[in-house]
Every structure is written in structure tokens, then in C-alpha cells.
Amino acid sequence: MPAVSKGDGMRGLAVFISDIRNCKSKEAEIKRINKELANIRSKFKGDKALDGYSKKKYVCKLLFIFLLGHDIDFGHMEAVNLLSSNKYTEKQIGYLFISVLVNSNSELIRLINNAIKNDLSSRNPTFMCLALHCIANVGSREMAEAFAGEIPRILVAGDTMDSVKQSAALCLLRLYKASPDLVLMGEWTSRVVHLLNDQHMRSILPLPHCLYPLDFNPSPPFLLQIVSSASTDLQDYTYYFVPAPWLSCKLLRLLQCYPPPEDGAVKGRLVECLETILNKAQEPPKSKKVQHSNAKNAILFEAISLIIHYDSEPNLLVRACNQLGQFLQHRETNLRYLALESMCTLASSEFSHEAVKTHIETVINALKTERDVSVRQRAADLLYAMCDRSNAKQIVAEMLSYLETADYSIREEMVLKVAILAEKYAVDYSWYVDTILNLIRIAGDYVSEEVWYRVIQIVINRDDVQGYAAKTVFEALQAPACHENMVKVGGYILGEFGNLIAGDPRSSPLVQFNLLHSKFHLCSVPTRALLLSAYIKFINLFPETKATIQEVLRSDSQIRNSDVELQQRAVEYLKLSSIASTDVLATVLEEMPPFPERESSILAKLKKKKGPGAVTVELEDGKERGELNGGGDRGGDASTPSPSADLLGLRSTAPVSGTTPSAGSLLVDVFSEAGPSATSAGVNDDGFLSSAPPTVASEDPAPPLPESDELLNKFVCKNNGVLFENQLLQIGIKSEYRQNLGRMYLFYGNKTSVQFVSFNTTVSCPGELQSHILQLEPLVEGGAQVQQVINIECLTDFIDAPLLNIKFRYGGALQNISLKLPVTINKFFQPTEMAAADFFQRWKQLSQPQQEAQKIFKASHGMDTEVLKAKLLGLGTALLENVDPNPENYVCAGVIQTKAQQVGCLLRLEPNAQAQVHTHKCILLDSMLIMCHQCKSILNSC
Amino acid sequence: TVWIRFILIQNRAGKTRLAKWYMQFDDDEKQKLIEEVHAVVTVRDAKHTNFVEFRNFKIIYRRYAGLYFCICVDVTDNNLAYLEGIHNFVEVLNEYFHNVCELDLVFNFYKVYTVVDEMFLAGEIRETSQTKVLKQLLMLQSLE
């Protein structure tokens, strides 16, 4: 086979590249480059017209210089000229230059598009491919506009060569990704189906799934091709004795976009295919080369993914598990890694969970001995996924012992996993407490707030473990050096339950106090603040410690502490302890009430850290957590809807913990800040009966109330308020958002004196959001208020708000109400501060049409600066001061956090006082025009 | 949709021999990605896997002499298929350049782009048959 010689064709280029390579220093290189740039510039400017060859050579040199990392500010025109050459090599360099150095210089784009158009219609397959590759590489909106109509035609035309079709299909894909609105396959659908049903075409056409017609249904021959691909048609595609591995993987992956076939015969064929793949993987290798086994196993892993996707064939699932089990001890690290990864998903299937569990010893061994940290991490993931009641103690113990030597990079995640498993599978709570304290001992630095908050929540909610917890923390605190998190947990627990161990003279009140106080000086301010609260609790629990503790509080280092929080606590606690009567003290410093039932904050954190695969276990964990936490039947539920951050009152200015606001049925109490809006939402009063008249009420969720959209707008900039009210029911809402997660507390108030029965609520989310709703008791007593928690995760950008449907019977009549939950994309904004230069640089970069949206609208509610500012801040972005040269304008920046991506967003509002209109321009990294509408509605509602 | 985010060929010193981007990145970002990939890949040895987590993606890579061939894909993508995709590509280069070495990629950088476009396009695998790719490359080679 003839090979190309070095730099053949362009001697000058080869000489130049050699020169650069021989440069001894950066300076010499720059000098040589500048010399060359000057030379090229003079050639391009010279009187003598350059021939195609020279032009090609110089453009190629410019490209080389650019690829070395230097800026190129000329030569674009010459490159565009090359596009219209009829010599392949010249054209190729022209297209390459355009593809690599593309900038949206509109004038050139027009010329480039012209050249492309000519090549596409040239009927010369080589030129057509060059043009298609250029479109595929650039993929700009301008190109999509120009060619989205033309390319499908090339794709389906009978006389187009196969290789051109290949390029056309992928070119279309690129345009589809960049501008899905422009690629309309509608009229071509039937002809695309024709292509797909042709086995030969399917083998060579890498048609991506998003271009498949919506109603495409994989047919039996389609499936059969996966295994029968040894046919002569595919001889060119055999790779190390494996027939068409990439095609097989692609088809298997495609099937994962569809549910299992319903037709029994087709399903049977498919199962047969999958069995054949599993069988083939077991056959003795046809070659010792790693390429052979890799290609074969690529298909095997893809087939297993499909088996897991269907999750309906127990035999296949168990077989898959067994075959993966063989890989767990394979000498190829890659295979061990992939087997661990794949088994992790098998563990979540009820059919294969037990089969996965049989490999526990091997996996534990992998955790201990693998050299590659990523393999150890997969082993830890798998242990987590295979954990259940039967093996929890063993797995938690192994994970704890691994933590002692675990890599720093994965410690935090390991800690979360141990904490979750310990909580989830705790049969006795002493084991749980031991485990968490061990965690703190072994990896205290990696134990986040969520973890130690959680252990306290659980101890408070479970009175059977309180004495044990007090005893254990007391013992743990004996260690000369213990982690600050241990001090926090110890301080909190002894402050609440120290009395339970005070009978033992070895842990008498004074001993407990001295032990805690011996740690005080080594701790940070928040921990000291916590300890001070523990001390005041001690005064209540053990009057005999009062004098000692007052002495401590009175010392200059407390009462004159330079930290205002510590000083305040010392002063107030001292005063409280000296003037309050025992009764008052006992009331104020009462034991903490149980915490309300809710999703573990640890779990939320782990979900945030990891993709879905790693957290499969907790899908069914609602019930079990209920057991552990003892439920919320001890009352006080509605009283503490605050996030766990406030658990200890560390951040609140009121230092007295232990008192909770009354859980009165007056909704307004809960929404003190929402007072005014409660009246404004009163518009619903008369709308109620007409929206769900009892006579026609059906069991299907009602359509959303007509005013829901307006309600939605009200909540764009605020998180709390009254969502809905009629004669029967008031719904209040409090919500909080962090990154791509949101939590909503809904408060349903029964305004009547009659109970609501069959009270049931459901949330339906668009696919871009995921929600989890904790179900309520079906009875709501007259005058009562119940609280419901809804967790929301934003997977990707979305337009439609989730719908909340509420159904209940009031005096026998079915009430059926649907509302939009006020979840709008801006709730997931993270404000971003940036300097003016930075802002405008980004602003300019994001100049493609699909990245921006602009609206001019009437300022219907005036243009007061402060109001506008407040609204823009309410939107969730950072309001950037002194950035826009025009002081009248407002500019904002933020990042929308979704699970799939983070989308930066810049926004500028230009009020025009004379015309009383705003021009509002929003720049986004993605096509989310919805933002623009939202901004408008916010400002309109000013 | 799942697709290749970028393909990088780097040498051990971190010099880029090919960079092919299938996603919009600005120049600074590209430079950062190049440096990060180099940093995560070069610390790994033969006992490590050929896969490494990278931001929200993963890198599938393989080392040939002093060159690292890296493909950045979605975390759910098929590791072995891309690993062999790299090898298939390297075998084509080897055939096309007759025992390819790093210098071939330097002096013929503009041809390497052609080879890549024949085999990968728009972030997808375009053509995997070595016979077909080489036939096409030789045909192009013969054109003026």
C-alpha cells in the first residue's frame, strides 16, 4: 500500500514546519513565525496574482501557525477563494481553514455558504463530502438556516453515493443538535423509514436516533441483524474476527430508546438475539489479541445494558450477572472496572439483586486491593448498590475500614454512603449511632453538616437510643484528640440527654461539663456557640452545675468575646440563668421536639454529587426511613419547616433553642411575609365553584385553573405565599432552592369545620423535572392544617410548570382542583458576579441568534429603580452594579443549574423612560426563550 | 443524544497533535480542556483502566508510544467500543502513513483531519471499515 511521504505536495510547508521544530526557544519560534507572517502578508497583498498552489500553501501555513496557538487575523479571504477551486487539494485546505478558524464574520459566511451550495449541487461526491464535512464541523445556525432543507434531500435521493449519504446523515445530526427547530424531517419521514428498513443502508448509515421518525418501530429483521451481521454484506466490517462490532453496539443502543416489543414473537426473537450474544461471549476466543476480546465485550456490555433496560427477563439478568462475575477477577483492569460498573445497575433489578450479592467477597476484595482508584470507587458503588438488610453490617464495616486508607478524592462520598446505609438498614439504633461516631472518628473532616445533623435528628426522634447515644458520645469525647464534629454531636446530645447518664458518678453532670469544656478552646466559633447552648441546657438539666457554668459565662473570654455571636450568647444565657425561675428555664430550655419527617438531607446531598446510577438504592426507601425515624406522630410537624441548616439555631440571632412557633391553624402565621399577597390571591374566591362544580366533577385531574398562569407569575420572584384560596381550602407554599434541587412545603388549610375525606394530591411533572411527593393522610380535620413536602429536581431546562392536582370529598361532593406549582426555570439560578470586561466579553461571544432573545415591552407598572432592582434580584440573578456604561440599564448574570447542564445566562434591561417601555435582552448558552417571557412577566407585575 | 465531545492526540510533553471539537468551546476553554486532559491521563500507568472520569464526561484513551489518543464521551457511553474505535483509527493512520510516527502527524496535520473526518463526523462514528476508509483516502490522495 503506497504511503504518503512527509509533507508531500507542499515543500515550503515542510521546510517551515522543520524550521519551527528546530527553534531552540520560544523567542526564536515567534521570530520565525513573524517572519513567515510578514512573508505571507506580502504575498497576499502583492500585485502578482497568486496561483492556486501558492495560495493553498500559504493558507496551510497560516493554519499551522494558528494551531501552534498564535492568533491569525488575515487570510480568511484567500481561504474562501480556495473553496471555489476545482482542485481537490486546494478545496480541502480551504475547507479545513474555514472549519478550524471559523468566526461568524457575516460577510464571509455568505461567501462560504455560496461555495458550499455549489459543491453540494456539483454531483461530485468528493466535493459534496467536503462541503458536508464543513457544515458538520462548523454547525452554525447560519449554516443550518441555509442547508437544513437541502441535506435531507441529498440523504434520500436515489442517486446519492453511499459515502455521501453517510456524511449527509451525520451532517444533519450536527445541525439538529445546534438548531433542532430548523431541521424538519416531516416530509422526508417515509423515505427515511425506507432507508432504515434496508439492511444494507442501515449497516452503513450511521443515522442517529434523534433523526428517526417518531413512530419508527424496530422490526424483527432489524433485530436479527444484530447477530446475523456475519453476512457477506458486512465483510468489510469484521474487526479482529468480530463481525461489525460498532454496528452491533449502535443497534443495541438504539433499542434502548424503545420499550420492550409488545408482540410476543418479536420479543422472542429479541431474547434469542440477546442469548446468542451472551453465548458468543462465552465461546473460546478466536484470537489472543486484546482487540478481539474488547470488540466482543463491547457488544456484550451493550447487550447487558439492553437487558437491564428491559428489566423483565429474569434468566437473562441472572446470566448477565454470572458472566460479569467472571470478569470480576479478570486480569484486564478494564474488564474488572466495567463489570463492577455494569453489576451496579444489575443490583437494582429485583431479578438479579440476589445474584449480584453472591459476589460480595470478590467486590470487598477489589475495594481493598485494586490499584486504580477508579476501580476501587466502582467497587464501593457496587457494595452500596448491593447492600440490603442481610449484608448491611458487613458492608458498612468494610466501607468503614476502607475509609481509613481511602483516597481523599472519594472520602466525602464514602462518608455519605456509609451514613445512608447505616440509617437505612439500622435494625438497632445503637449500631447506627456507633457507625456514625466511627465515621466522625475515622474521617471527621469529610463528615458534612448533613451527616451530623442527621444523627442528631434521629437520636432526638428515637427515645430508645438517647441513653446509649449519650453514653457513647461521652466515651468518644474521652479521646485526647477528637474531631470537632464529635464535639458538636457530643455537645448537642449531652445538652439534651446528658441527664440519662448522670446517675453514674463517672459521668456526673460536672464531669460531663468539664469534659465538654476541655474541648471548648480548640474549637471554631460555630462549635463554641453550640457548646454555649449546651451549657445553658446543662443549667436546666443539672441545677448543681449552675454556679460553675455561670462562672464560665461570666469570664471575659466569653462575655467580652470579640465575636458578636458568642458574646451575645454568653450575655443572654448568663442573664437568663440568673433571672428566670426554674419553671421558666424548664420551659425555655425544654428538650427539643422531634424533627418532622422528611427526606434525608444526606441522600439529597449524595444525589447531588452523583449521577443516578449511584443512588439506586434509595428509590424504595421511604417506608424504611419512616420506621427508623419513628414517624411524625408525636406532633409539632408543621412547626419546623425550616431547612436543616437552622437545626441548631446557630445562624439565627435568637439564641434560645428549644422553643418552636405555635403550629396554629392560622395560615397567615406561617406566612408572615406573605400577608399582602394573601389578599391579592383572593380573586379565586368566586372562581371556585365554576372550576369544579360538584355535579360534573370527575376522577380525572381537572384542567388547571384559568388563573394558574397568573398565579405562576406572582411567584416568579418570590418563594413563599398563598398559592390558592377558596371557601373551603387555602394552600400556602414555602419553597427553597439550591442548585438544581428544590423543596416545597405546601400547607393545606381546611377552612371549614367539616373534615375533608379521601384527600389526595398528585404532582405531574414535565419530563425535564423530577418530583417526589410525600403522601398525606387522607383525612383533613375541619380547621386543621396539613403540611406536605415536595422535592423537585431539575434535570434539564423546561418550560411547563408541574401541575398539582388536589382531590378530596367535602360533604360527599368531589372537589377536584389543578394548579400550576410555581416552579420556573429561574428558581434554579445561581447568581454570578463578574466584572464589566468579563461581562461584555461573554456578552459578545454569545452572539448567535439561538443564544439570545430580546423583547420590548410596556412597563405597565412604572419604572421605579428600587422596585425593578428588587424584582431582578428576585429573579435569582446577580444584579451587576457599575458594569453597564449606561447607568440607566440593568445587567444581571447567573447560572441556571440543571442536572444535565449548567447554563450561563446574561441579561440586560434597558428602560426607556419616555416611551415607558423596556427593551430586555437575554443571552443564554442555550435556546431558552422562556426566560425572556418570564422576565417580562416579572417586570410587568411590578 | 450521546456523542463524542472532542478527540485529542497529545504527546507526553502535552503538545497537541490533533484537536477535534464536536461541541462549541471558546479558545480559552479549549486550552483548559487540553491541559486538564493531559494532567489526568499522563499520571496513569499501564495497570490503570483506559477510562477516566472527566468533569461530567469520561475520557477513553490509549497510549501509543509517546502519543495519547483521547476521546471524550458521555459517562453512559460504551467504553470498549470507543477504545477499539481509537485503535481502529490508529490502524488506519498506520496503514496510510506506513508505520505512522508522531512526525507524520506533525508534517501532515492537514491530512490527519481528512482521516478523522472519514471515520468520525459530527461526534459520531461515521465509517469503521478500514478497507473502505483506506480506499477512499487513496482515492483522495490521487486527486490533485
PDB file of C-alpha atoms in Angstrom, chain A residues 1-8 10 13-14 17-18 21 56 60 63-64 66-67 87-89 92-93 96 100 126 129 133 136-139 163 166-167 170-171 173-174 177 204 206 208 210 236-237 239-240 246 249 253 290-291 294-295 297-298 301-302 333-335 337-338 341 371-372 374-375 378 610 841 845 848, chain B residues 1-3 17 20-24 26-28 30 44-51 53 56 58 62 75-85 87-88 91 95-98 101 103-104 106-111 113-114 117-118 121-132 134 136 138-141 143-144:
ATOM      1  CA  MET A   1       0.000   0.000   0.000  1.00  0.00           C
ATOM      2  CA  PRO A   2       1.594   3.288  -1.001  1.00  0.00           C
ATOM      3  CA  ALA A   3       2.213   5.663   1.801  1.00  0.00           C
ATOM      4  CA  VAL A   4       2.387   9.392   1.801  1.00  0.00           C
ATOM      5  CA  SER A   5       5.792  10.930   2.204  1.00  0.00           C
ATOM      6  CA  LYS A   6       6.363  13.655   4.712  1.00  0.00           C
ATOM      7  CA  GLY A   7       4.721  16.887   3.667  1.00  0.00           C
ATOM      8  CA  ASP A   8       4.416  15.767   0.097  1.00  0.00           C
ATOM      9  CA  MET A  10       3.981  21.318  -0.282  1.00  0.00           C
ATOM     10  CA  LEU A  13       5.239  23.964   4.274  1.00  0.00           C
ATOM     11  CA  ALA A  14       7.529  21.100   5.216  1.00  0.00           C
ATOM     12  CA  ILE A  17       7.483  23.147   9.903  1.00  0.00           C
ATOM     13  CA  SER A  18      11.095  21.894  10.146  1.00  0.00           C
ATOM     14  CA  ARG A  21      10.746  22.420  15.123  1.00  0.00           C
ATOM     15  CA  LYS A  56      -3.065  26.697  -0.721  1.00  0.00           C
ATOM     16  CA  CYS A  60      -1.959  25.956   5.129  1.00  0.00           C
ATOM     17  CA  LEU A  63      -3.401  27.234   9.701  1.00  0.00           C
ATOM     18  CA  PHE A  64      -0.295  25.612  11.124  1.00  0.00           C
ATOM     19  CA  PHE A  66      -2.861  29.082  14.316  1.00  0.00           C
ATOM     20  CA  LEU A  67      -2.699  25.516  15.554  1.00  0.00           C
ATOM     21  CA  LYS A  87      -8.752  21.058  -7.452  1.00  0.00           C
ATOM     22  CA  TYR A  88      -9.454  18.771  -4.528  1.00  0.00           C
ATOM     23  CA  THR A  89      -6.288  19.572  -2.567  1.00  0.00           C
ATOM     24  CA  GLN A  92      -9.637  20.679   1.071  1.00  0.00           C
ATOM     25  CA  ILE A  93      -7.223  23.198   2.605  1.00  0.00           C
ATOM     26  CA  LEU A  96     -10.111  22.915   6.654  1.00  0.00           C
ATOM     27  CA  VAL A 100     -10.840  25.311  12.234  1.00  0.00           C
ATOM     28  CA  THR A 126     -15.738  14.150  -3.247  1.00  0.00           C
ATOM     29  CA  CYS A 129     -18.435  15.270   1.101  1.00  0.00           C
ATOM     30  CA  HIS A 133     -17.993  17.816   6.414  1.00  0.00           C
ATOM     31  CA  ALA A 136     -20.848  19.196  10.115  1.00  0.00           C
ATOM     32  CA  ASN A 137     -17.702  20.690  11.610  1.00  0.00           C
ATOM     33  CA  VAL A 138     -18.959  24.241  11.853  1.00  0.00           C
ATOM     34  CA  GLY A 139     -22.600  23.519  12.563  1.00  0.00           C
ATOM     35  CA  SER A 163     -20.401   7.640   1.338  1.00  0.00           C
ATOM     36  CA  GLN A 166     -23.140   8.744   5.437  1.00  0.00           C
ATOM     37  CA  SER A 167     -21.874  12.295   5.592  1.00  0.00           C
ATOM     38  CA  LEU A 170     -24.305  12.999  10.317  1.00  0.00           C
ATOM     39  CA  CYS A 171     -24.296  16.493   8.958  1.00  0.00           C
ATOM     40  CA  LEU A 173     -27.386  15.391  13.112  1.00  0.00           C
ATOM     41  CA  ARG A 174     -24.989  18.221  13.806  1.00  0.00           C
ATOM     42  CA  LYS A 177     -28.124  19.409  17.738  1.00  0.00           C
ATOM     43  CA  ILE A 204     -23.502   1.820   6.561  1.00  0.00           C
ATOM     44  CA  PRO A 206     -24.884   5.992  10.983  1.00  0.00           C
ATOM     45  CA  PRO A 208     -28.591   8.800  14.854  1.00  0.00           C
ATOM     46  CA  CYS A 210     -32.899  11.617  17.123  1.00  0.00           C
ATOM     47  CA  ASP A 236     -15.541  -5.172   5.324  1.00  0.00           C
ATOM     48  CA  TYR A 237     -16.748  -4.553   8.825  1.00  0.00           C
ATOM     49  CA  TYR A 239     -12.785  -6.374  13.182  1.00  0.00           C
ATOM     50  CA  TYR A 240     -10.447  -8.942  14.709  1.00  0.00           C
ATOM     51  CA  TRP A 246     -19.693  -0.917  16.240  1.00  0.00           C
ATOM     52  CA  CYS A 249     -23.375  -1.724  19.635  1.00  0.00           C
ATOM     53  CA  ARG A 253     -28.127   1.124  21.959  1.00  0.00           C
ATOM     54  CA  VAL A 290      -6.985  -7.736  23.206  1.00  0.00           C
ATOM     55  CA  GLN A 291      -8.751  -6.088  20.269  1.00  0.00           C
ATOM     56  CA  ASN A 294     -12.599  -5.859  23.553  1.00  0.00           C
ATOM     57  CA  ALA A 295     -14.741  -5.825  20.439  1.00  0.00           C
ATOM     58  CA  ASN A 297     -17.123  -7.479  25.071  1.00  0.00           C
ATOM     59  CA  ALA A 298     -18.194  -4.101  23.764  1.00  0.00           C
ATOM     60  CA  PHE A 301     -21.802  -4.885  27.695  1.00  0.00           C
ATOM     61  CA  GLU A 302     -24.180  -3.146  25.342  1.00  0.00           C
ATOM     62  CA  THR A 333      -8.260  -3.932  34.652  1.00  0.00           C
ATOM     63  CA  ASN A 334     -10.670  -2.528  32.078  1.00  0.00           C
ATOM     64  CA  LEU A 335     -12.902  -5.571  32.334  1.00  0.00           C
ATOM     65  CA  TYR A 337     -13.870  -1.970  36.077  1.00  0.00           C
ATOM     66  CA  LEU A 338     -16.647  -2.395  33.556  1.00  0.00           C
ATOM     67  CA  GLU A 341     -19.931  -0.721  36.845  1.00  0.00           C
ATOM     68  CA  ARG A 371      -4.524  -0.281  42.329  1.00  0.00           C
ATOM     69  CA  ASP A 372      -6.625   2.094  40.273  1.00  0.00           C
ATOM     70  CA  SER A 374     -11.465   4.496  39.875  1.00  0.00           C
ATOM     71  CA  VAL A 375     -11.831   0.722  40.110  1.00  0.00           C
ATOM     72  CA  ARG A 378     -16.712   1.330  41.331  1.00  0.00           C
ATOM     73  CA  LYS A 610     -23.510  11.581  41.856  1.00  0.00           C
ATOM     74  CA  GLN A 841     -16.649  39.762  26.573  1.00  0.00           C
ATOM     75  CA  GLN A 845     -19.209  35.767  22.494  1.00  0.00           C
ATOM     76  CA  GLN A 848     -25.552  33.518  17.764  1.00  0.00           C
TER      77      GLN A 848
ATOM     78  CA  THR B   1     -28.142  12.388  22.444  1.00  0.00           C
ATOM     79  CA  VAL B   2     -24.839  10.816  23.177  1.00  0.00           C
ATOM     80  CA  TRP B   3     -21.858  11.854  21.187  1.00  0.00           C
ATOM     81  CA  ARG B  17      -1.031  16.818  17.684  1.00  0.00           C
ATOM     82  CA  LYS B  20     -11.122  17.945  17.026  1.00  0.00           C
ATOM     83  CA  TRP B  21     -14.052  19.595  18.800  1.00  0.00           C
ATOM     84  CA  TYR B  22     -17.615  18.459  18.366  1.00  0.00           C
ATOM     85  CA  MET B  23     -19.072  20.920  20.794  1.00  0.00           C
ATOM     86  CA  GLN B  24     -18.802  24.689  20.985  1.00  0.00           C
ATOM     87  CA  ASP B  26     -14.242  29.109  23.255  1.00  0.00           C
ATOM     88  CA  ASP B  27     -10.493  29.204  22.766  1.00  0.00           C
ATOM     89  CA  ASP B  28      -9.660  29.610  26.441  1.00  0.00           C
ATOM     90  CA  LYS B  30     -10.256  24.543  24.706  1.00  0.00           C
ATOM     91  CA  ARG B  44      -1.977   6.899  34.828  1.00  0.00           C
ATOM     92  CA  ASP B  45       0.045   3.775  34.166  1.00  0.00           C
ATOM     93  CA  ALA B  46      -0.492   0.517  32.336  1.00  0.00           C
ATOM     94  CA  LYS B  47      -2.193  -1.064  35.348  1.00  0.00           C
ATOM     95  CA  HIS B  48      -4.890   1.565  35.262  1.00  0.00           C
ATOM     96  CA  THR B  49      -8.008   1.364  33.170  1.00  0.00           C
ATOM     97  CA  ASN B  50      -8.214   3.154  29.842  1.00  0.00           C
ATOM     98  CA  PHE B  51     -11.114   5.184  31.152  1.00  0.00           C
ATOM     99  CA  GLU B  53     -13.872  10.372  34.690  1.00  0.00           C
ATOM    100  CA  ASN B  56     -19.275  15.419  33.685  1.00  0.00           C
ATOM    101  CA  LYS B  58     -15.346  10.488  30.657  1.00  0.00           C
ATOM    102  CA  ARG B  62      -4.993   4.743  24.763  1.00  0.00           C
ATOM    103  CA  VAL B  75     -20.482   8.716  31.016  1.00  0.00           C
ATOM    104  CA  THR B  76     -23.103   6.271  29.815  1.00  0.00           C
ATOM    105  CA  ASP B  77     -21.343   5.560  26.561  1.00  0.00           C
ATOM    106  CA  ASN B  78     -19.775   2.236  25.628  1.00  0.00           C
ATOM    107  CA  ASN B  79     -16.160   2.324  26.809  1.00  0.00           C
ATOM    108  CA  LEU B  80     -14.848  -0.621  24.852  1.00  0.00           C
ATOM    109  CA  ALA B  81     -16.475   0.462  21.592  1.00  0.00           C
ATOM    110  CA  TYR B  82     -14.657   3.774  21.767  1.00  0.00           C
ATOM    111  CA  LEU B  83     -11.449   2.186  22.948  1.00  0.00           C
ATOM    112  CA  GLU B  84     -11.441  -0.008  19.875  1.00  0.00           C
ATOM    113  CA  GLY B  85     -12.623   2.972  17.841  1.00  0.00           C
ATOM    114  CA  HIS B  87      -7.380   1.525  17.803  1.00  0.00           C
ATOM    115  CA  ASN B  88      -9.201   1.230  14.510  1.00  0.00           C
ATOM    116  CA  GLU B  91      -4.506   1.238  12.433  1.00  0.00           C
ATOM    117  CA  GLU B  95      -1.538   1.965   7.094  1.00  0.00           C
ATOM    118  CA  TYR B  96      -1.992   5.343   5.487  1.00  0.00           C
ATOM    119  CA  PHE B  97       1.309   6.778   6.691  1.00  0.00           C
ATOM    120  CA  HIS B  98       3.147   3.471   6.503  1.00  0.00           C
ATOM    121  CA  CYS B 101       5.021   8.107  13.864  1.00  0.00           C
ATOM    122  CA  LEU B 103       6.304  13.306  12.955  1.00  0.00           C
ATOM    123  CA  ASP B 104       3.870  12.149  10.309  1.00  0.00           C
ATOM    124  CA  VAL B 106       3.092  16.967  12.558  1.00  0.00           C
ATOM    125  CA  PHE B 107       4.065  17.321   8.920  1.00  0.00           C
ATOM    126  CA  ASN B 108       0.779  16.064   7.529  1.00  0.00           C
ATOM    127  CA  PHE B 109      -1.539  17.636  10.075  1.00  0.00           C
ATOM    128  CA  TYR B 110      -3.943  18.682   7.318  1.00  0.00           C
ATOM    129  CA  LYS B 111      -4.266  15.104   6.123  1.00  0.00           C
ATOM    130  CA  TYR B 113      -8.018  15.954   9.653  1.00  0.00           C
ATOM    131  CA  THR B 114      -9.191  14.231   6.495  1.00  0.00           C
ATOM    132  CA  ASP B 117     -13.496  13.204   9.107  1.00  0.00           C
ATOM    133  CA  GLU B 118     -13.703   9.949   7.190  1.00  0.00           C
ATOM    134  CA  LEU B 121     -18.160  13.069  11.953  1.00  0.00           C
ATOM    135  CA  ALA B 122     -20.402  15.336  13.978  1.00  0.00           C
ATOM    136  CA  GLY B 123     -19.275  13.461  17.070  1.00  0.00           C
ATOM    137  CA  GLU B 124     -20.451  10.087  15.804  1.00  0.00           C
ATOM    138  CA  ILE B 125     -18.641   7.163  14.353  1.00  0.00           C
ATOM    139  CA  ARG B 126     -19.001   7.562  10.588  1.00  0.00           C
ATOM    140  CA  GLU B 127     -17.158   4.678   8.979  1.00  0.00           C
ATOM    141  CA  THR B 128     -15.409   1.794  10.693  1.00  0.00           C
ATOM    142  CA  SER B 129     -14.334  -0.354   7.784  1.00  0.00           C
ATOM    143  CA  GLN B 130     -10.591   0.045   7.357  1.00  0.00           C
ATOM    144  CA  THR B 131     -10.829  -1.220   3.812  1.00  0.00           C
ATOM    145  CA  LYS B 132     -13.361   1.414   2.832  1.00  0.00           C
ATOM    146  CA  LEU B 134      -8.227   3.436   3.101  1.00  0.00           C
ATOM    147  CA  GLN B 136     -11.293   6.455  -0.044  1.00  0.00           C
ATOM    148  CA  LEU B 138      -6.029   6.639  -1.510  1.00  0.00           C
ATOM    149  CA  MET B 139      -8.559   7.900  -3.989  1.00  0.00           C
ATOM    150  CA  LEU B 140      -8.320  11.369  -2.462  1.00  0.00           C
ATOM    151  CA  GLN B 141      -4.539  11.095  -2.426  1.00  0.00           C
ATOM    152  CA  LEU B 143      -6.548  13.740  -6.785  1.00  0.00           C
ATOM    153  CA  GLU B 144      -4.760  16.951  -7.495  1.00  0.00           C
TER     154      GLU B 144
END
